[in-house]
mmCIF file of C-alpha atoms in Angstrom:
data_model
loop_
_atom_site.group_PDB
_atom_site.id
_atom_site.type_symbol
_atom_site.label_atom_id
_atom_site.label_comp_id
_atom_site.label_asym_id
_atom_site.label_seq_id
_atom_site.Cartn_x
_atom_site.Cartn_y
_atom_site.Cartn_z
ATOM 1 C CA UNK H 1 -59.779 -2.975 51.655
ATOM 2 C CA UNK H 2 -59.866 -4.697 48.276
ATOM 3 C CA UNK H 3 -61.091 -8.262 47.633
ATOM 4 C CA UNK H 4 -58.614 -10.602 45.887
ATOM 5 C CA UNK H 5 -59.469 -13.838 44.132
ATOM 6 C CA UNK H 6 -57.276 -16.859 44.836
ATOM 7 C CA UNK H 7 -55.816 -16.535 41.344
ATOM 8 C CA UNK H 8 -55.023 -12.824 41.838
ATOM 9 C CA UNK H 9 -53.442 -13.598 45.194
ATOM 10 C CA UNK H 10 -51.194 -16.321 43.782
ATOM 11 C CA UNK H 11 -50.126 -14.054 40.927
ATOM 12 C CA UNK H 12 -49.463 -11.145 43.265
ATOM 13 C CA UNK H 13 -47.444 -13.149 45.779
ATOM 14 C CA UNK H 14 -45.482 -15.306 43.358
ATOM 15 C CA UNK H 15 -44.587 -12.214 41.349
ATOM 16 C CA UNK H 16 -43.391 -10.227 44.394
ATOM 17 C CA UNK H 17 -41.813 -12.986 46.462
ATOM 18 C CA UNK H 18 -38.919 -15.222 45.595
ATOM 19 C CA UNK H 19 -39.721 -17.416 48.591
ATOM 20 C CA UNK H 20 -43.379 -18.256 47.897
ATOM 21 C CA UNK H 21 -44.071 -21.124 50.286
ATOM 22 C CA UNK H 22 -46.454 -23.815 51.440
ATOM 23 C CA UNK H 23 -47.796 -21.693 54.329
ATOM 24 C CA UNK H 24 -48.969 -19.062 51.876
ATOM 25 C CA UNK H 25 -50.372 -21.650 49.460
ATOM 26 C CA UNK H 26 -52.298 -23.336 52.285
ATOM 27 C CA UNK H 27 -53.709 -19.986 53.419
ATOM 28 C CA UNK H 28 -54.818 -19.190 49.871
ATOM 29 C CA UNK H 29 -56.441 -22.600 49.477
ATOM 30 C CA UNK H 30 -58.296 -22.535 52.816
ATOM 31 C CA UNK H 31 -59.366 -18.885 52.974
ATOM 32 C CA UNK H 32 -62.940 -18.214 51.909
ATOM 33 C CA UNK H 33 -61.979 -14.567 51.385
ATOM 34 C CA UNK H 34 -58.690 -12.752 50.815
ATOM 35 C CA UNK H 35 -58.228 -8.995 50.959
ATOM 36 C CA UNK H 36 -55.562 -6.456 50.173
ATOM 37 C CA UNK H 37 -55.341 -3.952 53.031
ATOM 38 C CA UNK H 38 -53.374 -0.700 52.993
ATOM 39 C CA UNK H 39 -51.252 -0.160 56.105
ATOM 40 C CA UNK H 40 -51.655 3.602 56.386
ATOM 41 C CA UNK H 41 -49.713 4.371 59.555
ATOM 42 C CA UNK H 42 -46.890 3.242 61.778
ATOM 43 C CA UNK H 43 -49.113 2.437 64.778
ATOM 44 C CA UNK H 44 -51.148 -0.057 62.773
ATOM 45 C CA UNK H 45 -47.949 -1.630 61.440
ATOM 46 C CA UNK H 46 -46.509 -1.912 64.964
ATOM 47 C CA UNK H 47 -49.707 -3.702 66.060
ATOM 48 C CA UNK H 48 -49.016 -6.693 63.791
ATOM 49 C CA UNK H 49 -48.330 -9.814 65.863
ATOM 50 C CA UNK H 50 -44.899 -11.332 65.372
ATOM 51 C CA UNK H 51 -44.305 -15.078 65.031
ATOM 52 C CA UNK H 52 -43.632 -17.132 68.170
ATOM 53 C CA UNK H 53 -41.228 -19.669 66.709
ATOM 54 C CA UNK H 54 -38.216 -21.255 68.413
ATOM 55 C CA UNK H 55 -35.892 -19.578 65.889
ATOM 56 C CA UNK H 56 -36.455 -16.180 67.507
ATOM 57 C CA UNK H 57 -37.464 -17.119 71.052
ATOM 58 C CA UNK H 58 -34.908 -14.720 72.572
ATOM 59 C CA UNK H 59 -37.054 -11.780 71.411
ATOM 60 C CA UNK H 60 -40.440 -13.472 71.926
ATOM 61 C CA UNK H 61 -40.405 -14.918 75.458
ATOM 62 C CA UNK H 62 -43.380 -17.097 76.389
ATOM 63 C CA UNK H 63 -46.406 -15.182 77.684
ATOM 64 C CA UNK H 64 -44.899 -11.796 76.746
ATOM 65 C CA UNK H 65 -46.422 -9.370 74.213
ATOM 66 C CA UNK H 66 -45.363 -10.013 70.610
ATOM 67 C CA UNK H 67 -46.619 -7.017 68.664
ATOM 68 C CA UNK H 68 -43.853 -5.631 66.468
ATOM 69 C CA UNK H 69 -43.486 -2.608 68.752
ATOM 70 C CA UNK H 70 -42.983 -4.912 71.773
ATOM 71 C CA UNK H 71 -40.422 -7.018 69.941
ATOM 72 C CA UNK H 72 -38.248 -4.119 68.745
ATOM 73 C CA UNK H 73 -38.414 -2.452 72.162
ATOM 74 C CA UNK H 74 -37.239 -5.761 73.647
ATOM 75 C CA UNK H 75 -34.367 -5.888 71.142
ATOM 76 C CA UNK H 76 -33.411 -2.357 72.154
ATOM 77 C CA UNK H 77 -33.643 -3.011 75.927
ATOM 78 C CA UNK H 78 -31.499 -6.127 75.541
ATOM 79 C CA UNK H 79 -29.010 -4.161 73.408
ATOM 80 C CA UNK H 80 -29.265 -6.742 70.608
ATOM 81 C CA UNK H 81 -28.705 -6.250 66.893
ATOM 82 C CA UNK H 82 -29.321 -8.568 63.957
ATOM 83 C CA UNK H 83 -25.586 -8.721 63.434
ATOM 84 C CA UNK H 84 -24.835 -9.820 66.998
ATOM 85 C CA UNK H 85 -27.679 -12.338 66.992
ATOM 86 C CA UNK H 86 -26.458 -13.775 63.681
ATOM 87 C CA UNK H 87 -22.985 -14.385 65.106
ATOM 88 C CA UNK H 88 -23.554 -15.898 68.523
ATOM 89 C CA UNK H 89 -25.920 -18.535 69.773
ATOM 90 C CA UNK H 90 -27.716 -18.797 73.070
ATOM 91 C CA UNK H 91 -28.736 -22.488 73.078
ATOM 92 C CA UNK H 92 -32.484 -22.953 73.290
ATOM 93 C CA UNK H 93 -33.222 -19.250 72.845
ATOM 94 C CA UNK H 94 -32.886 -18.805 69.093
ATOM 95 C CA UNK H 95 -31.313 -19.872 65.822
ATOM 96 C CA UNK H 96 -28.569 -17.509 64.537
ATOM 97 C CA UNK H 97 -29.490 -18.372 60.923
ATOM 98 C CA UNK H 98 -32.893 -16.738 61.454
ATOM 99 C CA UNK H 99 -31.169 -13.447 62.231
ATOM 100 C CA UNK H 100 -28.723 -13.800 59.327
ATOM 101 C CA UNK H 101 -31.752 -13.343 57.088
ATOM 102 C CA UNK H 102 -32.735 -10.202 59.018
ATOM 103 C CA UNK H 103 -29.174 -8.898 58.745
ATOM 104 C CA UNK H 104 -29.209 -9.516 54.969
ATOM 105 C CA UNK H 105 -32.531 -7.668 54.555
ATOM 106 C CA UNK H 106 -31.201 -4.771 56.636
ATOM 107 C CA UNK H 107 -27.952 -4.426 54.685
ATOM 108 C CA UNK H 108 -29.670 -4.820 51.292
ATOM 109 C CA UNK H 109 -32.688 -2.711 52.128
ATOM 110 C CA UNK H 110 -35.186 -1.992 49.344
ATOM 111 C CA UNK H 111 -38.315 0.029 50.178
ATOM 112 C CA UNK H 112 -40.634 -2.041 47.958
ATOM 113 C CA UNK H 113 -39.794 -5.342 49.686
ATOM 114 C CA UNK H 114 -42.332 -4.627 52.429
ATOM 115 C CA UNK H 115 -45.424 -4.817 50.275
ATOM 116 C CA UNK H 116 -47.479 -7.960 50.678
ATOM 117 C CA UNK H 117 -46.718 -9.162 54.163
ATOM 118 C CA UNK H 118 -49.350 -11.839 54.849
ATOM 119 C CA UNK H 119 -51.624 -11.753 57.889
ATOM 120 C CA UNK H 120 -54.491 -13.640 59.535
ATOM 121 C CA UNK H 121 -56.782 -13.117 62.510
ATOM 122 C CA UNK H 122 -55.206 -13.400 65.958
ATOM 123 C CA UNK H 123 -56.363 -16.160 68.297
ATOM 124 C CA UNK H 124 -57.867 -15.586 71.736
ATOM 125 C CA UNK H 125 -54.669 -16.972 73.308
ATOM 126 C CA UNK H 126 -52.514 -14.516 71.329
ATOM 127 C CA UNK H 127 -54.802 -11.612 72.263
ATOM 128 C CA UNK H 128 -54.485 -12.582 75.928
ATOM 129 C CA UNK H 129 -50.756 -11.783 75.902
ATOM 130 C CA UNK H 130 -50.769 -9.172 73.134
ATOM 131 C CA UNK H 131 -54.048 -7.263 73.545
ATOM 132 C CA UNK H 132 -52.924 -4.529 71.130
ATOM 133 C CA UNK H 133 -52.458 -7.023 68.271
ATOM 134 C CA UNK H 134 -54.419 -6.380 65.102
ATOM 135 C CA UNK H 135 -53.408 -9.341 62.906
ATOM 136 C CA UNK H 136 -51.006 -12.285 63.104
ATOM 137 C CA UNK H 137 -48.093 -12.219 60.642
ATOM 138 C CA UNK H 138 -48.174 -15.572 58.868
ATOM 139 C CA UNK H 139 -45.581 -14.674 56.250
ATOM 140 C CA UNK H 140 -42.980 -11.920 56.048
ATOM 141 C CA UNK H 141 -41.782 -11.984 59.657
ATOM 142 C CA UNK H 142 -38.156 -11.260 58.750
ATOM 143 C CA UNK H 143 -39.118 -8.305 56.569
ATOM 144 C CA UNK H 144 -41.592 -6.961 59.132
ATOM 145 C CA UNK H 145 -39.070 -7.220 61.972
ATOM 146 C CA UNK H 146 -36.412 -5.370 59.960
ATOM 147 C CA UNK H 147 -38.818 -2.601 58.979
ATOM 148 C CA UNK H 148 -40.055 -2.242 62.580
ATOM 149 C CA UNK H 149 -36.438 -2.073 63.770
ATOM 150 C CA UNK H 150 -35.554 0.585 61.177
ATOM 151 C CA UNK H 151 -38.585 2.683 62.083
ATOM 152 C CA UNK H 152 -37.901 2.345 65.807
ATOM 153 C CA UNK H 153 -34.253 3.359 65.354
ATOM 154 C CA UNK H 154 -35.380 6.259 63.106
ATOM 155 C CA UNK H 155 -33.377 4.915 60.150
ATOM 156 C CA UNK H 156 -36.424 5.057 57.903
ATOM 157 C CA UNK H 157 -39.645 7.034 57.692
ATOM 158 C CA UNK H 158 -42.887 5.110 57.448
ATOM 159 C CA UNK H 159 -44.459 4.810 53.998
ATOM 160 C CA UNK H 160 -47.857 3.146 53.504
ATOM 161 C CA UNK H 161 -47.786 -0.339 51.987
ATOM 162 C CA UNK H 162 -50.119 -3.278 51.344
ATOM 163 C CA UNK H 163 -50.652 -6.474 53.285
ATOM 164 C CA UNK H 164 -52.597 -9.554 52.245
ATOM 165 C CA UNK H 165 -55.248 -10.656 54.758
ATOM 166 C CA UNK H 166 -56.366 -14.298 54.763
ATOM 167 C CA UNK H 167 -59.743 -14.778 56.425
ATOM 168 C CA UNK H 168 -58.920 -18.379 57.394
ATOM 169 C CA UNK H 169 -56.617 -19.080 60.360
ATOM 170 C CA UNK H 170 -54.589 -22.271 60.093
#
């Protein structure tokens, strides 16, 4: 684990991301400490807690586990792909545009795009339904979901990469 200043964090994330956003800026501003953490193994990566937004509700049902491993296993059990989700809508369950981004990342895969996912502590409520969760993904959900899917389907071997940990939870 390596400490990052706010300035280093901004430089790192704006340099690596073409979609630097207000969520990340708020986390940088509010976090008393920011760290760079090396994700050394697949199990730790799979323990990251996926977002619970309405855009992807079909794969994150209420009160069901949301660790990346749980989400990709759910995708597999439901026989869903990013391509199929991007093309058809199930009203109230998800937004096809969310999965168009996943499909784009999958078809234009670049190994270095997985560095610098952003994470925070999980809440007690999140831990209640996802007890295996290590950290909550606050930025990089599309990229993380695609990588988890590729690993689960054995389309890619795991390679260690870095995540940015914000000590403040919004």
